[in-house]
Coordinates of C-alpha atoms and ligand atoms in Angstrom, one line a residue:
M1 CA 111.3 113.8 114.2
P2 CA 109.2 111.3 116.2
P3 CA 109.7 107.6 115.7
R4 CA 106.3 107.0 114.0
L5 CA 105.1 103.6 112.9
L6 CA 103.6 104.4 109.5
L7 CA 100.6 102.2 109.0
G8 CA 98.7 104.5 106.7
P9 CA 98.3 104.5 102.9
G10 CA 102.0 105.6 102.5
P11 CA 104.7 106.4 103.0
S12 CA 105.5 103.3 104.9
N13 CA 108.6 103.0 107.1
A14 CA 111.8 102.3 105.1
H15 CA 113.8 99.2 106.0
P16 CA 116.8 100.0 108.2
R17 CA 119.1 98.6 105.6
V18 CA 117.6 101.0 103.0
L19 CA 118.1 103.9 105.3
S20 CA 121.8 103.1 105.8
A21 CA 122.2 102.6 102.0
L22 CA 121.0 106.1 101.4
G23 CA 124.1 107.4 103.3
M24 CA 126.7 105.7 101.2
A25 CA 129.4 107.8 99.6
Q26 CA 128.3 109.8 96.7
V27 CA 129.6 109.1 93.2
G28 CA 128.8 111.0 90.0
H29 CA 125.8 110.0 87.8
L30 CA 128.1 108.8 85.0
D31 CA 130.6 107.0 87.2
P32 CA 131.2 103.4 86.1
T33 CA 130.3 102.2 89.6
F34 CA 127.0 104.1 89.4
I35 CA 126.2 102.6 86.0
T36 CA 126.8 99.1 87.5
L37 CA 124.4 100.0 90.2
M38 CA 121.8 101.3 87.7
N39 CA 122.0 97.9 85.9
E40 CA 121.4 96.1 89.1
V41 CA 118.4 98.3 89.9
Q42 CA 117.0 97.4 86.5
T43 CA 117.6 93.7 86.8
L44 CA 116.1 93.6 90.3
L45 CA 113.1 95.7 89.2
R46 CA 112.4 93.2 86.4
Y47 CA 112.4 90.4 89.0
A48 CA 110.0 92.3 91.3
W49 CA 107.6 93.0 88.4
Q50 CA 108.2 89.6 86.7
T51 CA 109.0 91.1 83.4
D52 CA 111.7 91.0 80.7
N53 CA 110.9 94.5 79.5
Q54 CA 114.0 96.3 78.3
L55 CA 112.6 99.7 79.3
T56 CA 112.3 99.1 83.1
I57 CA 113.6 102.1 85.1
P58 CA 113.0 104.2 88.2
V59 CA 111.7 107.6 87.2
S60 CA 112.9 110.6 89.2
G61 CA 110.0 111.7 91.5
T62 CA 107.3 110.0 93.6
G63 CA 104.7 107.6 92.2
S64 CA 102.8 110.3 90.5
A65 CA 105.9 111.0 88.3
A66 CA 105.9 107.6 86.7
M67 CA 102.1 107.8 86.6
E68 CA 102.3 111.0 84.6
A69 CA 105.2 109.5 82.5
T70 CA 102.9 106.6 81.3
V71 CA 100.2 109.1 80.4
A72 CA 102.5 111.7 78.8
N73 CA 104.3 109.1 76.6
G74 CA 101.2 107.1 75.8
I75 CA 98.9 110.0 74.8
E76 CA 99.0 112.3 71.8
Q77 CA 96.4 115.0 71.1
G78 CA 93.1 113.4 70.4
D79 CA 94.0 109.9 71.4
K80 CA 91.2 107.9 73.1
I81 CA 91.8 106.5 76.6
L82 CA 89.4 104.5 78.6
I83 CA 89.9 104.9 82.4
G84 CA 88.5 102.8 85.1
I85 CA 87.3 104.9 88.0
N86 CA 86.6 103.0 91.3
G87 CA 88.5 105.3 93.6
Y88 CA 90.7 108.4 93.9
F89 CA 93.5 107.4 91.6
G90 CA 91.3 106.8 88.6
H91 CA 90.3 110.4 88.9
R92 CA 94.0 111.4 89.0
L93 CA 94.6 109.5 85.8
V94 CA 91.7 111.4 84.2
D95 CA 93.1 114.7 85.3
M96 CA 96.5 113.8 83.9
A97 CA 95.2 112.5 80.6
S98 CA 93.1 115.6 80.1
R99 CA 96.3 117.8 80.3
Y100 CA 97.9 115.9 77.4
G101 CA 94.8 116.4 75.1
A102 CA 93.4 112.9 75.4
E103 CA 89.8 112.1 74.5
I104 CA 88.7 110.5 77.7
A105 CA 86.0 107.9 78.3
T106 CA 85.4 106.4 81.8
I107 CA 83.9 103.3 83.3
E108 CA 82.9 103.7 86.9
K109 CA 82.2 101.5 89.9
A110 CA 81.4 102.2 93.5
W111 CA 84.5 102.8 95.7
G112 CA 85.6 99.4 97.0
E113 CA 84.3 97.4 94.0
V114 CA 86.1 96.1 91.0
F115 CA 85.4 95.7 87.3
T116 CA 84.5 92.4 85.7
L117 CA 85.8 91.2 82.3
D118 CA 82.3 91.5 80.9
E119 CA 81.9 95.1 82.0
L120 CA 85.3 96.0 80.5
R121 CA 84.5 94.1 77.2
E122 CA 81.3 96.0 76.7
K123 CA 83.0 99.4 77.3
L124 CA 86.0 98.5 75.1
A125 CA 83.7 97.6 72.3
E126 CA 81.8 100.9 72.6
V127 CA 84.8 103.2 73.1
R128 CA 87.5 101.5 71.0
P129 CA 90.3 103.3 72.9
K130 CA 94.0 103.3 72.2
I131 CA 94.7 102.7 75.9
L132 CA 92.8 101.1 78.8
A133 CA 93.9 102.3 82.2
L134 CA 93.2 100.4 85.4
V135 CA 94.4 100.7 89.0
H136 CA 95.6 97.3 90.3
A137 CA 95.6 98.3 94.0
E138 CA 93.3 101.2 94.8
T139 CA 94.9 102.7 97.9
S140 CA 91.8 104.9 98.5
T141 CA 89.5 101.9 98.7
G142 CA 91.5 98.8 99.6
A143 CA 90.2 96.9 96.5
R144 CA 92.4 94.7 94.3
Q145 CA 91.4 94.7 90.6
P146 CA 91.8 91.2 89.1
L147 CA 93.9 91.5 85.9
E148 CA 93.8 88.0 84.5
G149 CA 92.2 88.0 81.1
V150 CA 92.2 91.8 80.7
A151 CA 95.1 91.9 78.3
Q152 CA 93.4 89.3 76.0
L153 CA 90.5 91.7 75.8
C154 CA 92.8 94.6 75.0
R155 CA 94.4 92.6 72.2
E156 CA 90.9 91.8 70.8
Y157 CA 90.1 95.5 70.7
D158 CA 93.6 96.5 69.7
C159 CA 94.5 98.7 72.7
L160 CA 97.3 98.9 75.2
L161 CA 96.9 98.1 78.9
L162 CA 98.1 100.7 81.4
V163 CA 98.1 99.6 85.1
D164 CA 98.9 101.5 88.3
T165 CA 100.8 99.1 90.6
V166 CA 101.9 101.7 93.2
T167 CA 100.4 99.8 96.2
S168 CA 100.9 96.3 94.8
L169 CA 104.5 96.0 93.6
G170 CA 106.4 94.1 96.3
G171 CA 103.3 93.1 98.3
V172 CA 100.7 91.6 96.1
P173 CA 101.0 88.9 93.4
L174 CA 101.8 90.7 90.1
F175 CA 103.0 89.3 86.8
V176 CA 103.6 92.1 84.2
D177 CA 104.5 89.8 81.3
E178 CA 102.1 87.0 82.0
W179 CA 99.3 89.4 82.5
G180 CA 100.2 91.4 79.3
I181 CA 100.6 94.8 80.9
D182 CA 102.0 97.3 78.5
L183 CA 102.5 100.5 80.5
C184 CA 103.1 100.1 84.2
Y185 CA 104.3 102.2 87.1
S186 CA 104.8 102.1 90.8
G187 CA 106.3 104.0 93.7
T188 CA 109.1 103.3 96.2
Q189 CA 107.3 104.5 99.3
K190 CA 104.6 101.8 99.7
A191 CA 105.3 98.1 99.6
L192 CA 109.0 98.5 98.6
S193 CA 109.9 100.1 102.0
C194 CA 112.0 102.8 100.5
P195 CA 111.4 106.5 101.1
P196 CA 109.4 108.5 98.6
G197 CA 111.5 109.9 95.7
L198 CA 111.6 107.4 92.8
S199 CA 108.9 105.7 90.8
P200 CA 109.5 102.5 88.9
L201 CA 108.2 102.3 85.3
T202 CA 108.1 99.5 82.7
F203 CA 107.0 99.6 79.1
S204 CA 106.4 96.5 77.0
E205 CA 107.9 96.2 73.4
R206 CA 104.4 97.1 72.1
A207 CA 104.3 100.2 74.2
R208 CA 107.9 101.2 73.2
E209 CA 107.0 100.8 69.5
M210 CA 103.9 103.0 70.0
V211 CA 106.0 105.7 71.6
A212 CA 108.7 105.4 68.9
N213 CA 106.0 105.9 66.2
R214 CA 104.5 109.0 67.8
S215 CA 103.9 111.9 65.3
S216 CA 104.4 114.6 68.0
K217 CA 107.0 115.0 70.8
V218 CA 106.1 113.8 74.3
G219 CA 104.3 116.8 75.9
N220 CA 106.6 116.7 79.0
W221 CA 110.4 117.1 78.6
Y222 CA 111.4 115.7 82.0
L223 CA 109.3 112.6 81.6
D224 CA 110.0 111.9 77.9
M225 CA 111.0 108.2 78.1
S226 CA 112.8 108.3 74.7
L227 CA 115.2 110.8 76.3
V228 CA 115.4 109.3 79.8
G229 CA 115.7 105.9 78.2
K230 CA 119.0 106.9 76.5
Y231 CA 120.6 107.6 79.9
W232 CA 119.3 104.2 81.3
G233 CA 120.1 102.4 78.0
S234 CA 123.4 101.8 76.2
E235 CA 124.1 105.4 75.2
R236 CA 124.3 106.8 78.8
T237 CA 123.7 110.3 77.6
Y238 CA 123.0 113.0 80.2
H239 CA 119.4 114.0 80.4
H240 CA 118.9 115.0 84.1
T241 CA 121.0 114.2 87.1
A242 CA 119.9 110.9 88.5
P243 CA 118.9 111.1 92.2
I244 CA 122.1 109.1 93.2
N245 CA 121.3 108.3 96.8
M246 CA 117.7 107.4 96.2
N247 CA 119.0 104.8 93.7
Y248 CA 121.2 103.4 96.5
G249 CA 118.1 103.1 98.6
L250 CA 116.0 101.5 95.9
R251 CA 118.7 98.9 95.1
E252 CA 118.8 97.9 98.7
A253 CA 115.0 97.7 98.9
L254 CA 114.9 95.5 95.8
R255 CA 117.8 93.3 97.1
L256 CA 115.7 92.7 100.2
I257 CA 112.8 91.5 98.0
A258 CA 115.2 89.2 96.1
E259 CA 116.6 87.8 99.3
E260 CA 113.2 87.1 100.8
G261 CA 111.8 85.8 97.5
L262 CA 108.7 87.2 95.8
A263 CA 106.3 84.3 96.6
E264 CA 107.4 84.4 100.3
R265 CA 106.9 88.1 100.4
W266 CA 103.4 88.0 98.9
Q267 CA 102.6 85.2 101.4
R268 CA 103.8 87.3 104.3
H269 CA 101.7 90.2 103.3
Q270 CA 98.6 88.0 103.0
E271 CA 99.2 86.3 106.4
N272 CA 99.7 89.6 108.3
A273 CA 96.7 91.2 106.6
E274 CA 94.6 88.2 107.7
L275 CA 95.9 88.5 111.2
F276 CA 94.7 92.1 111.2
W277 CA 91.3 91.2 109.7
D278 CA 90.8 88.5 112.3
G279 CA 91.7 90.9 115.1
L280 CA 89.2 93.5 113.8
A281 CA 86.5 90.8 113.6
E282 CA 87.2 89.9 117.3
M283 CA 86.6 93.6 118.1
G284 CA 83.3 93.5 116.1
I285 CA 84.7 95.8 113.4
D286 CA 84.0 95.2 109.7
C287 CA 86.1 95.8 106.6
H288 CA 84.7 97.8 103.7
V289 CA 85.8 95.5 100.8
A290 CA 84.5 92.0 100.2
K291 CA 87.2 89.5 101.3
E292 CA 87.9 88.1 97.8
H293 CA 88.8 91.6 96.5
R294 CA 90.6 92.8 99.6
L295 CA 94.2 94.0 99.2
P296 CA 96.7 92.6 101.7
T297 CA 98.7 95.9 101.6
L298 CA 95.8 98.3 102.4
T299 CA 92.7 97.7 104.4
T300 CA 89.7 100.0 104.6
V301 CA 88.2 99.6 108.1
K302 CA 84.6 100.7 108.7
I303 CA 84.5 103.2 111.5
P304 CA 82.0 101.9 114.1
S305 CA 79.0 104.1 114.6
G306 CA 79.4 106.5 117.5
V307 CA 83.2 106.5 117.2
D308 CA 84.9 109.8 116.2
G309 CA 87.2 108.6 113.4
K310 CA 89.4 111.7 113.3
A311 CA 89.9 111.6 117.1
V312 CA 91.1 108.0 116.9
V313 CA 93.6 108.8 114.1
G314 CA 94.9 111.7 116.3
A315 CA 95.1 109.7 119.5
L316 CA 96.9 106.8 117.7
R317 CA 99.5 109.3 116.4
D318 CA 99.9 111.5 119.5
D319 CA 99.7 108.8 122.2
F320 CA 101.0 105.7 120.4
N321 CA 103.2 107.1 117.6
I322 CA 101.2 105.1 115.0
E323 CA 100.0 106.7 111.8
I324 CA 96.8 105.5 110.1
A325 CA 94.6 107.6 107.8
G326 CA 91.0 108.5 107.3
G327 CA 89.0 107.9 104.1
L328 CA 89.1 109.9 100.9
G329 CA 86.3 111.1 98.6
E330 CA 83.3 108.8 98.7
L331 CA 84.7 107.0 101.8
G332 CA 85.6 110.2 103.7
G333 CA 84.4 109.9 107.3
K334 CA 83.4 106.3 106.7
V335 CA 86.6 104.3 107.0
W336 CA 90.1 104.3 108.3
R337 CA 92.9 103.2 105.9
V338 CA 95.5 100.9 107.3
G339 CA 98.6 99.9 105.4
L340 CA 100.7 96.8 106.1
M341 CA 103.3 97.3 103.5
G342 CA 106.8 95.9 103.0
Y343 CA 109.0 96.0 106.1
N344 CA 105.9 97.1 108.2
S345 CA 104.0 93.9 107.3
R346 CA 104.9 92.1 110.5
P347 CA 102.8 90.3 113.3
E348 CA 104.2 92.6 116.0
N349 CA 103.0 95.7 114.2
V350 CA 99.5 94.1 113.8
A351 CA 99.4 93.4 117.5
R352 CA 100.6 96.8 118.4
L353 CA 98.0 98.5 116.3
L354 CA 95.1 96.3 117.5
D355 CA 96.1 96.9 121.1
A356 CA 96.3 100.7 120.6
M357 CA 93.0 100.7 118.8
R358 CA 91.3 98.9 121.7
R359 CA 92.7 101.3 124.2
V360 CA 91.8 104.4 122.2
M361 CA 88.3 103.3 121.5
K362 CA 87.6 102.4 125.1
R363 CA 88.3 106.1 125.9
Ligands
LIG1 C1 100.4 106.7 96.4 C2 99.8 106.3 95.1 C3 100.0 107.1 93.9 C4 100.9 108.3 93.9 O1 102.1 108.2 94.5 P1 102.9 109.4 95.1 O2 104.1 108.8 95.7 O3 101.9 109.9 96.2 O4 103.2 110.4 94.1 C5 99.4 106.7 92.7 N1 98.6 105.6 92.7 C6 98.3 104.9 93.8 C7 97.4 103.7 93.7 C8 98.9 105.2 95.0 O5 98.6 104.5 96.1

């Protein structure tokens, strides 16, 4: 396969140390050495998410697996869920919730904008849902949803807070406990710099209680956290075979975060994103999202008029080995999506991309 620099919305390139960890000798999924490794993965995940939640585990499958796990465990037939839609992944949450029999209400905003506390309060008062679901880092739009104060609103209206942190974990300031997030999920293939295949999930004690008090079984056997939790908890009962080598990779990716330090890592992502934004400005190219709500991990770049966006994506890939992506949904044909995530968030990658963009656009 060609040596691509993956600067799209994901996957991003895995760190070389993660790639070599994947090739370590295999042990069984109940081997004491593997159980030690599982404990380390959980401890490191709690650090990355800034949480003490007991139920903090990597779900088998890509980001969408843990996404569906939060919905499947959180929803019983007829439960009300309020979902914020300001991009593609809000729609995916709606689709998933509908498959578990939820009564769905939505609050919508243009792609690239974010919800204010007042807007959320008004809708919570009207709908009175059991769960409010928001996307912290909308990879389809490049917008960062502010989460400070949202949990206080949820407590006022007696609902749980579900948050998608797939493109924020490991790249964007995120405090699960301080922000009062109850059901949270992510993926390994974005800012964690690990190949796709596992998806971290964390449930607060409030969420665990809610799941324990369900009157019906979770509508998905594979993603039933009361079963999976027994393998990751003290009982270590077999549920399904853990993806052993993926867990080797994830532990290494999380060790890299701990070595660098979360604050330093967030700062690095911010600095390299700003370097990219400054370079675009020099070329006279604008970003889609207002600066105060822009994600450092994913930038939506406005395609200048007269430029064939698809042709640029193709030339960057074929002639420069760089992957970026076009827009989705409302932003289709209007923007490019550029990810600077994890290991890839480095000044030399920003310079290489800007230089390649200049050359391709001149053509
Ligand atoms: C990528 C992504 C997902 C889904 O993850 P997959 O690894 O593609 O299954 C969910 N939510 C957001 C915000 C994402 O960026």
